Amino acid sequence: MTIRLGLGIAAFPFETPRAFFRWVDLCEGGGVDSLWQTDRLVSREPHLESLSAMAALAGATERVKFGMNAMVASLRDPLVAAKQCATIDFLSGGRLLPVFVPGHDDAPEWQATGRDARERGRLADEILEIMRRLWSEESVTFEGRHFRYKDVSIAPRPVQKPLPLWIGGHSKAAVRRTARVGTGYLAGLVPPAQLAGVVAAIRRELDAVGRHIDPDHYGVTLPYRFGSFDDPPVQRIAAARAAAAGDARSWLAVGDAAAVRRALAAYVEIGISKFVMIPLARGEEDLVLQTRRLVDEIIPGFEAKQTGPRAAAAG
């Protein structure tokens, strides 16, 4: 099992765009595997539009991969989104890692756009099917409840064949969607004990439908902080997610380097090998510090340790 650590942001924490790209350079040079942007279309806080951010990263980097954590498929036009993803993957030489969800039923985008949140699952299923086919087929004809296309082609198609199509969420619908069309799975803020059950359910569903997902293609979003559980950024996320995720100590990596490694190891133990680490920071300077500590104290030793002969035998 090959362990890889990426870094993600939600609200834009930088004072200037140039500061953002300096952080990107730090990640690229520091061995960070991938960069991730949370998808928010309606927000009073500044959030980069995720696909635009991916396009910028394609031109600003040479090695690091990048993805959307996670793009709300049901708010997008499938032909436009498929073309955007294919273009970004083509221009980056095959470094896009798309992850999709249908969206939360209480997301502000539904009221803002007048769309029916109850249709989000059916919308997402049609959109994912259309995009998957557009990325791999010469011509696509599709007749669905929400979309109809006849003899549609896009070019250039993605460099990656197939282009990754990871699914987020941990509901029964997310399990079925992952097994039916996903090439990987990325969990949100879920404790290891709960996530183990979700991964097991995905594998059972894969057996039932006769599909396979690479054992290396299971990931989780893991907020971290070199600091204390009493620090304000930690307290904020713990309070915001208390009802949905329970005790924050079970799904946050907080403390010294040893504590962060223990939190990572708990997920590796249940078969998770890909991580989107979210720095819990107070502003730009603190975020850069948290990034440097992950790069210096966690990534080299942890990845090397977990990808040795014992880890390979276990995987």
mmCIF file of C-alpha atoms in Angstrom:
data_model
loop_
_atom_site.group_PDB
_atom_site.id
_atom_site.type_symbol
_atom_site.label_atom_id
_atom_site.label_comp_id
_atom_site.label_asym_id
_atom_site.label_seq_id
_atom_site.Cartn_x
_atom_site.Cartn_y
_atom_site.Cartn_z
ATOM 1 C CA MET A 1 0.000 0.000 0.000
ATOM 2 C CA THR A 2 1.485 3.327 -1.101
ATOM 3 C CA ILE A 3 0.841 6.160 1.348
ATOM 4 C CA ARG A 4 0.560 9.655 -0.097
ATOM 5 C CA LEU A 5 -0.164 12.928 1.708
ATOM 6 C CA GLY A 6 -1.792 15.877 -0.018
ATOM 7 C CA LEU A 7 -2.785 19.302 1.301
ATOM 8 C CA GLY A 8 -6.092 21.101 0.895
ATOM 9 C CA ILE A 9 -7.711 24.451 1.614
ATOM 10 C CA ALA A 10 -11.310 25.576 1.889
ATOM 11 C CA ALA A 11 -11.784 29.333 2.307
ATOM 12 C CA PHE A 12 -8.978 31.326 0.662
ATOM 13 C CA PRO A 13 -6.588 32.122 3.548
ATOM 14 C CA PHE A 14 -4.008 34.187 1.676
ATOM 15 C CA GLU A 15 -3.642 37.946 1.599
ATOM 16 C CA THR A 16 -2.775 38.023 -2.121
ATOM 17 C CA PRO A 17 -2.887 35.634 -5.089
ATOM 18 C CA ARG A 18 0.929 35.756 -5.221
ATOM 19 C CA ALA A 19 1.032 34.431 -1.646
ATOM 20 C CA PHE A 20 -1.143 31.515 -2.732
ATOM 21 C CA PHE A 21 1.285 30.616 -5.495
ATOM 22 C CA ARG A 22 4.236 30.871 -3.076
ATOM 23 C CA TRP A 23 2.426 28.297 -0.920
ATOM 24 C CA VAL A 24 1.892 26.132 -4.014
ATOM 25 C CA ASP A 25 5.647 26.344 -4.717
ATOM 26 C CA LEU A 26 6.358 25.284 -1.123
ATOM 27 C CA CYS A 27 4.117 22.245 -1.541
ATOM 28 C CA GLU A 28 5.546 21.352 -4.947
ATOM 29 C CA GLY A 29 9.121 21.542 -3.686
ATOM 30 C CA GLY A 30 8.360 19.896 -0.347
ATOM 31 C CA GLY A 31 7.139 16.549 -1.613
ATOM 32 C CA VAL A 32 3.407 17.131 -1.098
ATOM 33 C CA ASP A 33 1.647 14.585 -3.295
ATOM 34 C CA SER A 34 -1.426 16.613 -4.250
ATOM 35 C CA LEU A 35 -3.263 19.899 -3.719
ATOM 36 C CA TRP A 36 -7.004 20.131 -3.103
ATOM 37 C CA GLN A 37 -9.622 22.871 -3.299
ATOM 38 C CA THR A 38 -12.984 22.698 -1.537
ATOM 39 C CA ASP A 39 -15.904 23.392 -3.883
ATOM 40 C CA ARG A 40 -18.198 26.248 -2.804
ATOM 41 C CA LEU A 41 -20.200 28.276 -5.308
ATOM 42 C CA VAL A 42 -22.162 30.375 -2.792
ATOM 43 C CA SER A 43 -20.323 31.759 0.243
ATOM 44 C CA ARG A 44 -19.650 35.010 2.068
ATOM 45 C CA GLU A 45 -16.123 33.773 2.702
ATOM 46 C CA PRO A 46 -13.686 33.841 -0.244
ATOM 47 C CA HIS A 47 -13.545 30.430 -1.940
ATOM 48 C CA LEU A 48 -11.751 29.801 -5.210
ATOM 49 C CA GLU A 49 -13.896 28.148 -7.868
ATOM 50 C CA SER A 50 -12.454 24.652 -7.875
ATOM 51 C CA LEU A 51 -12.023 23.949 -11.599
ATOM 52 C CA SER A 52 -10.574 27.415 -12.245
ATOM 53 C CA ALA A 53 -8.112 26.768 -9.417
ATOM 54 C CA MET A 54 -7.178 23.409 -10.975
ATOM 55 C CA ALA A 55 -6.482 25.092 -14.314
ATOM 56 C CA ALA A 56 -4.217 27.622 -12.606
ATOM 57 C CA LEU A 57 -2.370 24.826 -10.792
ATOM 58 C CA ALA A 58 -1.857 22.988 -14.080
ATOM 59 C CA GLY A 59 0.184 25.926 -15.348
ATOM 60 C CA ALA A 60 1.904 26.795 -12.075
ATOM 61 C CA THR A 61 3.276 23.332 -11.248
ATOM 62 C CA GLU A 62 5.180 20.500 -12.894
ATOM 63 C CA ARG A 63 4.944 17.539 -10.507
ATOM 64 C CA VAL A 64 2.181 17.850 -7.936
ATOM 65 C CA LYS A 65 -1.290 16.428 -8.645
ATOM 66 C CA PHE A 66 -4.463 18.340 -7.792
ATOM 67 C CA GLY A 67 -8.151 17.761 -7.233
ATOM 68 C CA MET A 68 -11.520 19.066 -6.055
ATOM 69 C CA ASN A 69 -12.556 18.017 -2.556
ATOM 70 C CA ALA A 70 -15.229 17.492 -3.618
ATOM 71 C CA MET A 71 -16.959 19.066 -6.597
ATOM 72 C CA VAL A 72 -20.749 19.133 -6.310
ATOM 73 C CA ALA A 73 -21.626 17.303 -9.511
ATOM 74 C CA SER A 74 -25.342 18.066 -9.360
ATOM 75 C CA LEU A 75 -24.698 21.817 -9.751
ATOM 76 C CA ARG A 76 -22.705 21.434 -12.976
ATOM 77 C CA ASP A 77 -23.489 20.975 -16.639
ATOM 78 C CA PRO A 78 -22.038 17.549 -17.523
ATOM 79 C CA LEU A 79 -20.771 18.459 -20.992
ATOM 80 C CA VAL A 80 -19.070 21.641 -19.787
ATOM 81 C CA ALA A 81 -17.607 19.956 -16.687
ATOM 82 C CA ALA A 82 -16.372 16.979 -18.718
ATOM 83 C CA LYS A 83 -14.697 19.332 -21.210
ATOM 84 C CA GLN A 84 -13.120 21.379 -18.409
ATOM 85 C CA CYS A 85 -11.731 18.305 -16.643
ATOM 86 C CA ALA A 86 -10.414 16.842 -19.889
ATOM 87 C CA THR A 87 -8.704 20.117 -20.787
ATOM 88 C CA ILE A 88 -7.068 20.459 -17.368
ATOM 89 C CA ASP A 89 -5.849 16.862 -17.433
ATOM 90 C CA PHE A 90 -4.502 17.326 -20.974
ATOM 91 C CA LEU A 91 -2.660 20.563 -20.179
ATOM 92 C CA SER A 92 -1.193 19.186 -16.943
ATOM 93 C CA GLY A 93 0.070 15.985 -18.518
ATOM 94 C CA GLY A 94 -2.358 13.813 -16.576
ATOM 95 C CA ARG A 95 -2.345 15.239 -13.037
ATOM 96 C CA LEU A 96 -6.032 15.936 -12.342
ATOM 97 C CA LEU A 97 -7.754 13.963 -9.552
ATOM 98 C CA PRO A 98 -11.497 14.703 -9.776
ATOM 99 C CA VAL A 99 -13.707 13.839 -6.794
ATOM 100 C CA PHE A 100 -17.485 14.288 -6.909
ATOM 101 C CA VAL A 101 -20.427 14.399 -4.506
ATOM 102 C CA PRO A 102 -24.125 15.162 -5.058
ATOM 103 C CA GLY A 103 -24.004 17.885 -2.363
ATOM 104 C CA HIS A 104 -25.659 18.367 1.019
ATOM 105 C CA ASP A 105 -29.401 18.902 1.065
ATOM 106 C CA ASP A 106 -28.990 22.110 3.109
ATOM 107 C CA ALA A 107 -26.281 23.682 0.924
ATOM 108 C CA PRO A 108 -27.060 27.364 0.142
ATOM 109 C CA GLU A 109 -26.679 26.764 -3.606
ATOM 110 C CA TRP A 110 -30.063 25.011 -3.789
ATOM 111 C CA GLN A 111 -32.050 27.976 -2.511
ATOM 112 C CA ALA A 112 -29.862 30.480 -4.347
ATOM 113 C CA THR A 113 -30.378 28.773 -7.720
ATOM 114 C CA GLY A 114 -33.949 27.596 -7.214
ATOM 115 C CA ARG A 115 -32.975 23.963 -7.771
ATOM 116 C CA ASP A 116 -34.609 21.013 -6.040
ATOM 117 C CA ALA A 117 -32.195 19.452 -3.551
ATOM 118 C CA ARG A 118 -34.288 16.281 -3.588
ATOM 119 C CA GLU A 119 -33.108 15.649 -7.152
ATOM 120 C CA ARG A 120 -29.410 15.999 -6.375
ATOM 121 C CA GLY A 121 -28.705 12.253 -6.261
ATOM 122 C CA ARG A 122 -30.419 11.499 -9.569
ATOM 123 C CA LEU A 123 -28.768 14.537 -11.138
ATOM 124 C CA ALA A 124 -25.346 13.436 -9.931
ATOM 125 C CA ASP A 125 -25.824 9.895 -11.230
ATOM 126 C CA GLU A 126 -26.689 11.116 -14.735
ATOM 127 C CA ILE A 127 -23.899 13.699 -14.754
ATOM 128 C CA LEU A 128 -21.235 11.223 -13.644
ATOM 129 C CA GLU A 129 -22.337 8.691 -16.242
ATOM 130 C CA ILE A 130 -22.245 11.297 -19.023
ATOM 131 C CA MET A 131 -18.818 12.631 -18.019
ATOM 132 C CA ARG A 132 -17.331 9.165 -17.646
ATOM 133 C CA ARG A 133 -18.471 8.249 -21.133
ATOM 134 C CA LEU A 134 -17.356 11.537 -22.705
ATOM 135 C CA TRP A 135 -13.854 11.006 -21.316
ATOM 136 C CA SER A 136 -13.496 7.578 -22.898
ATOM 137 C CA GLU A 137 -15.866 7.187 -25.886
ATOM 138 C CA GLU A 138 -15.675 8.575 -29.421
ATOM 139 C CA SER A 139 -19.358 9.539 -29.450
ATOM 140 C CA VAL A 140 -21.939 9.636 -26.691
ATOM 141 C CA THR A 141 -25.717 9.438 -26.959
ATOM 142 C CA PHE A 142 -27.604 9.654 -23.691
ATOM 143 C CA GLU A 143 -31.305 9.725 -22.803
ATOM 144 C CA GLY A 144 -32.002 10.452 -19.152
ATOM 145 C CA ARG A 145 -34.465 12.148 -16.870
ATOM 146 C CA HIS A 146 -32.496 15.400 -16.731
ATOM 147 C CA PHE A 147 -30.124 15.323 -19.728
ATOM 148 C CA ARG A 148 -30.299 14.273 -23.367
ATOM 149 C CA TYR A 149 -27.358 14.217 -25.757
ATOM 150 C CA LYS A 150 -26.959 12.866 -29.268
ATOM 151 C CA ASP A 151 -23.632 11.988 -30.908
ATOM 152 C CA VAL A 152 -21.541 14.206 -28.602
ATOM 153 C CA SER A 153 -17.746 14.092 -28.735
ATOM 154 C CA ILE A 154 -15.024 16.061 -26.950
ATOM 155 C CA ALA A 155 -11.360 16.494 -27.849
ATOM 156 C CA PRO A 156 -8.755 16.430 -26.565
ATOM 157 C CA ARG A 157 -9.767 13.740 -24.147
ATOM 158 C CA PRO A 158 -7.925 13.226 -20.839
ATOM 159 C CA VAL A 159 -4.341 11.993 -20.792
ATOM 160 C CA GLN A 160 -5.204 9.566 -18.008
ATOM 161 C CA LYS A 161 -7.086 6.525 -19.279
ATOM 162 C CA PRO A 162 -9.349 6.274 -17.494
ATOM 163 C CA LEU A 163 -9.469 9.686 -15.915
ATOM 164 C CA PRO A 164 -9.907 9.080 -12.156
ATOM 165 C CA LEU A 165 -13.470 9.477 -10.963
ATOM 166 C CA TRP A 166 -13.478 9.363 -7.178
ATOM 167 C CA ILE A 167 -16.643 9.589 -5.130
ATOM 168 C CA GLY A 168 -17.087 11.334 -1.780
ATOM 169 C CA GLY A 169 -19.604 10.948 1.043
ATOM 170 C CA HIS A 170 -20.365 8.067 3.374
ATOM 171 C CA SER A 171 -24.090 7.435 2.960
ATOM 172 C CA LYS A 172 -25.561 4.234 1.491
ATOM 173 C CA ALA A 173 -26.080 6.131 -1.757
ATOM 174 C CA ALA A 174 -22.391 7.129 -1.784
ATOM 175 C CA VAL A 175 -21.417 3.490 -1.274
ATOM 176 C CA ARG A 176 -23.577 2.378 -4.207
ATOM 177 C CA ARG A 177 -22.349 5.249 -6.405
ATOM 178 C CA THR A 178 -18.710 4.436 -5.648
ATOM 179 C CA ALA A 179 -19.205 0.764 -6.489
ATOM 180 C CA ARG A 180 -21.118 1.521 -9.665
ATOM 181 C CA VAL A 181 -18.942 4.206 -11.321
ATOM 182 C CA GLY A 182 -16.066 5.189 -9.013
ATOM 183 C CA THR A 183 -12.399 4.472 -9.553
ATOM 184 C CA GLY A 184 -11.660 5.564 -5.983
ATOM 185 C CA TYR A 185 -13.225 6.841 -2.773
ATOM 186 C CA LEU A 186 -12.451 9.897 -0.644
ATOM 187 C CA ALA A 187 -14.153 10.211 2.740
ATOM 188 C CA GLY A 188 -14.884 13.432 4.542
ATOM 189 C CA LEU A 189 -14.429 13.985 8.274
ATOM 190 C CA VAL A 190 -15.123 10.436 9.437
ATOM 191 C CA PRO A 191 -13.489 8.619 12.404
ATOM 192 C CA PRO A 192 -11.493 5.475 11.529
ATOM 193 C CA ALA A 193 -13.952 3.122 13.208
ATOM 194 C CA GLN A 194 -16.859 4.469 11.167
ATOM 195 C CA LEU A 195 -14.832 4.673 7.966
ATOM 196 C CA ALA A 196 -13.805 1.017 8.256
ATOM 197 C CA GLY A 197 -17.481 0.097 7.939
ATOM 198 C CA VAL A 198 -17.933 2.321 4.888
ATOM 199 C CA VAL A 199 -14.903 0.813 3.128
ATOM 200 C CA ALA A 200 -16.146 -2.690 3.903
ATOM 201 C CA ALA A 201 -19.580 -1.785 2.504
ATOM 202 C CA ILE A 202 -18.014 -0.446 -0.706
ATOM 203 C CA ARG A 203 -16.054 -3.662 -1.164
ATOM 204 C CA ARG A 204 -19.167 -5.784 -0.644
ATOM 205 C CA GLU A 205 -21.056 -3.676 -3.171
ATOM 206 C CA LEU A 206 -18.170 -3.960 -5.644
ATOM 207 C CA ASP A 207 -18.369 -7.741 -5.361
ATOM 208 C CA ALA A 208 -22.114 -7.593 -5.949
ATOM 209 C CA VAL A 209 -21.811 -5.549 -9.153
ATOM 210 C CA GLY A 210 -18.673 -7.304 -10.419
ATOM 211 C CA ARG A 211 -16.347 -4.289 -10.347
ATOM 212 C CA HIS A 212 -12.933 -3.634 -8.791
ATOM 213 C CA ILE A 213 -11.318 -0.565 -7.229
ATOM 214 C CA ASP A 214 -7.571 -0.551 -6.634
ATOM 215 C CA PRO A 215 -6.922 -1.112 -2.901
ATOM 216 C CA ASP A 216 -4.688 1.976 -3.035
ATOM 217 C CA HIS A 217 -7.623 4.173 -4.054
ATOM 218 C CA TYR A 218 -9.227 4.792 -0.680
ATOM 219 C CA GLY A 219 -8.632 8.152 0.961
ATOM 220 C CA VAL A 220 -9.809 10.482 3.713
ATOM 221 C CA THR A 221 -9.808 14.187 4.496
ATOM 222 C CA LEU A 222 -7.873 14.754 7.723
ATOM 223 C CA PRO A 223 -7.636 18.220 9.323
ATOM 224 C CA TYR A 224 -4.437 18.651 11.324
ATOM 225 C CA ARG A 225 -2.651 21.113 13.555
ATOM 226 C CA PHE A 226 0.714 21.168 15.238
ATOM 227 C CA GLY A 227 -0.610 22.609 18.485
ATOM 228 C CA SER A 228 -3.360 21.964 21.013
ATOM 229 C CA PHE A 229 -7.028 20.995 20.974
ATOM 230 C CA ASP A 230 -7.573 24.283 22.819
ATOM 231 C CA ASP A 231 -6.320 26.327 19.856
ATOM 232 C CA PRO A 232 -9.134 28.414 18.276
ATOM 233 C CA PRO A 233 -8.947 26.838 14.765
ATOM 234 C CA VAL A 234 -9.351 23.388 16.309
ATOM 235 C CA GLN A 235 -12.169 24.480 18.571
ATOM 236 C CA ARG A 236 -14.037 26.018 15.636
ATOM 237 C CA ILE A 237 -14.032 22.908 13.471
ATOM 238 C CA ALA A 238 -14.755 20.635 16.426
ATOM 239 C CA ALA A 239 -17.804 22.696 17.381
ATOM 240 C CA ALA A 240 -19.045 22.961 13.805
ATOM 241 C CA ARG A 241 -18.844 19.208 13.228
ATOM 242 C CA ALA A 242 -19.793 17.940 16.688
ATOM 243 C CA ALA A 243 -23.300 16.824 15.740
ATOM 244 C CA ALA A 244 -22.268 15.072 12.531
ATOM 245 C CA ALA A 245 -18.853 13.631 13.403
ATOM 246 C CA GLY A 246 -18.806 13.214 17.192
ATOM 247 C CA ASP A 247 -15.665 13.447 19.320
ATOM 248 C CA ALA A 248 -13.155 15.540 17.374
ATOM 249 C CA ARG A 249 -10.224 13.659 18.872
ATOM 250 C CA SER A 250 -11.215 10.655 16.750
ATOM 251 C CA TRP A 251 -11.055 12.487 13.385
ATOM 252 C CA LEU A 252 -8.524 15.295 13.923
ATOM 253 C CA ALA A 253 -4.723 15.065 13.928
ATOM 254 C CA VAL A 254 -3.661 17.539 16.603
ATOM 255 C CA GLY A 255 -0.568 17.745 18.789
ATOM 256 C CA ASP A 256 3.111 17.174 18.087
ATOM 257 C CA ALA A 257 4.548 15.207 15.179
ATOM 258 C CA ALA A 258 4.078 11.920 17.006
ATOM 259 C CA ALA A 259 0.373 12.671 17.544
ATOM 260 C CA VAL A 260 -0.125 13.507 13.852
ATOM 261 C CA ARG A 261 1.604 10.265 12.859
ATOM 262 C CA ARG A 262 -0.615 8.275 15.233
ATOM 263 C CA ALA A 263 -3.734 9.793 13.700
ATOM 264 C CA LEU A 264 -2.528 8.908 10.215
ATOM 265 C CA ALA A 265 -1.590 5.377 11.290
ATOM 266 C CA ALA A 266 -5.106 4.766 12.631
ATOM 267 C CA TYR A 267 -6.482 5.292 9.123
ATOM 268 C CA VAL A 268 -3.713 3.290 7.445
ATOM 269 C CA GLU A 269 -4.642 0.403 9.736
ATOM 270 C CA ILE A 270 -8.111 0.199 8.135
ATOM 271 C CA GLY A 271 -6.792 0.374 4.571
ATOM 272 C CA ILE A 272 -6.669 4.113 3.869
ATOM 273 C CA SER A 273 -3.622 5.170 1.870
ATOM 274 C CA LYS A 274 -4.424 8.608 0.435
ATOM 275 C CA PHE A 275 -4.784 11.666 2.662
ATOM 276 C CA VAL A 276 -6.000 15.208 2.079
ATOM 277 C CA MET A 277 -4.513 17.068 5.034
ATOM 278 C CA ILE A 278 -6.280 20.329 5.906
ATOM 279 C CA PRO A 279 -4.092 22.763 7.892
ATOM 280 C CA LEU A 280 -6.054 24.282 10.774
ATOM 281 C CA ALA A 281 -4.470 27.700 10.881
ATOM 282 C CA ARG A 282 -4.986 31.325 11.899
ATOM 283 C CA GLY A 283 -4.279 33.192 8.695
ATOM 284 C CA GLU A 284 -1.637 32.996 6.029
ATOM 285 C CA GLU A 285 1.502 33.014 8.178
ATOM 286 C CA ASP A 286 0.213 30.237 10.426
ATOM 287 C CA LEU A 287 -0.895 28.163 7.426
ATOM 288 C CA VAL A 288 2.579 28.368 5.904
ATOM 289 C CA LEU A 289 4.085 27.311 9.246
ATOM 290 C CA GLN A 290 1.699 24.350 9.508
ATOM 291 C CA THR A 291 2.586 23.366 5.935
ATOM 292 C CA ARG A 292 6.322 23.560 6.567
ATOM 293 C CA ARG A 293 6.026 21.367 9.638
ATOM 294 C CA LEU A 294 4.061 18.726 7.716
ATOM 295 C CA VAL A 295 6.629 18.811 4.918
ATOM 296 C CA ASP A 296 9.604 18.644 7.294
ATOM 297 C CA GLU A 297 8.346 16.403 10.091
ATOM 298 C CA ILE A 298 5.716 14.066 8.652
ATOM 299 C CA ILE A 299 5.847 13.448 4.912
ATOM 300 C CA PRO A 300 9.389 12.024 4.470
ATOM 301 C CA GLY A 301 9.476 9.668 7.447
ATOM 302 C CA PHE A 302 5.839 8.598 7.413
ATOM 303 C CA GLU A 303 5.609 7.800 3.704
ATOM 304 C CA ALA A 304 8.964 6.015 3.683
ATOM 305 C CA LYS A 305 8.007 3.949 6.727
ATOM 306 C CA GLN A 306 4.606 2.982 5.374
ATOM 307 C CA THR A 307 5.812 1.985 1.903
ATOM 308 C CA GLY A 308 8.520 -0.428 3.024
ATOM 309 C CA PRO A 309 8.442 -4.233 2.590
ATOM 310 C CA ARG A 310 6.142 -4.853 5.567
ATOM 311 C CA ALA A 311 3.587 -2.358 4.291
ATOM 312 C CA ALA A 312 3.743 -3.839 0.792
ATOM 313 C CA ALA A 313 3.190 -7.334 2.150
ATOM 314 C CA ALA A 314 0.270 -6.146 4.249
ATOM 315 C CA GLY A 315 -1.316 -4.354 1.273
#
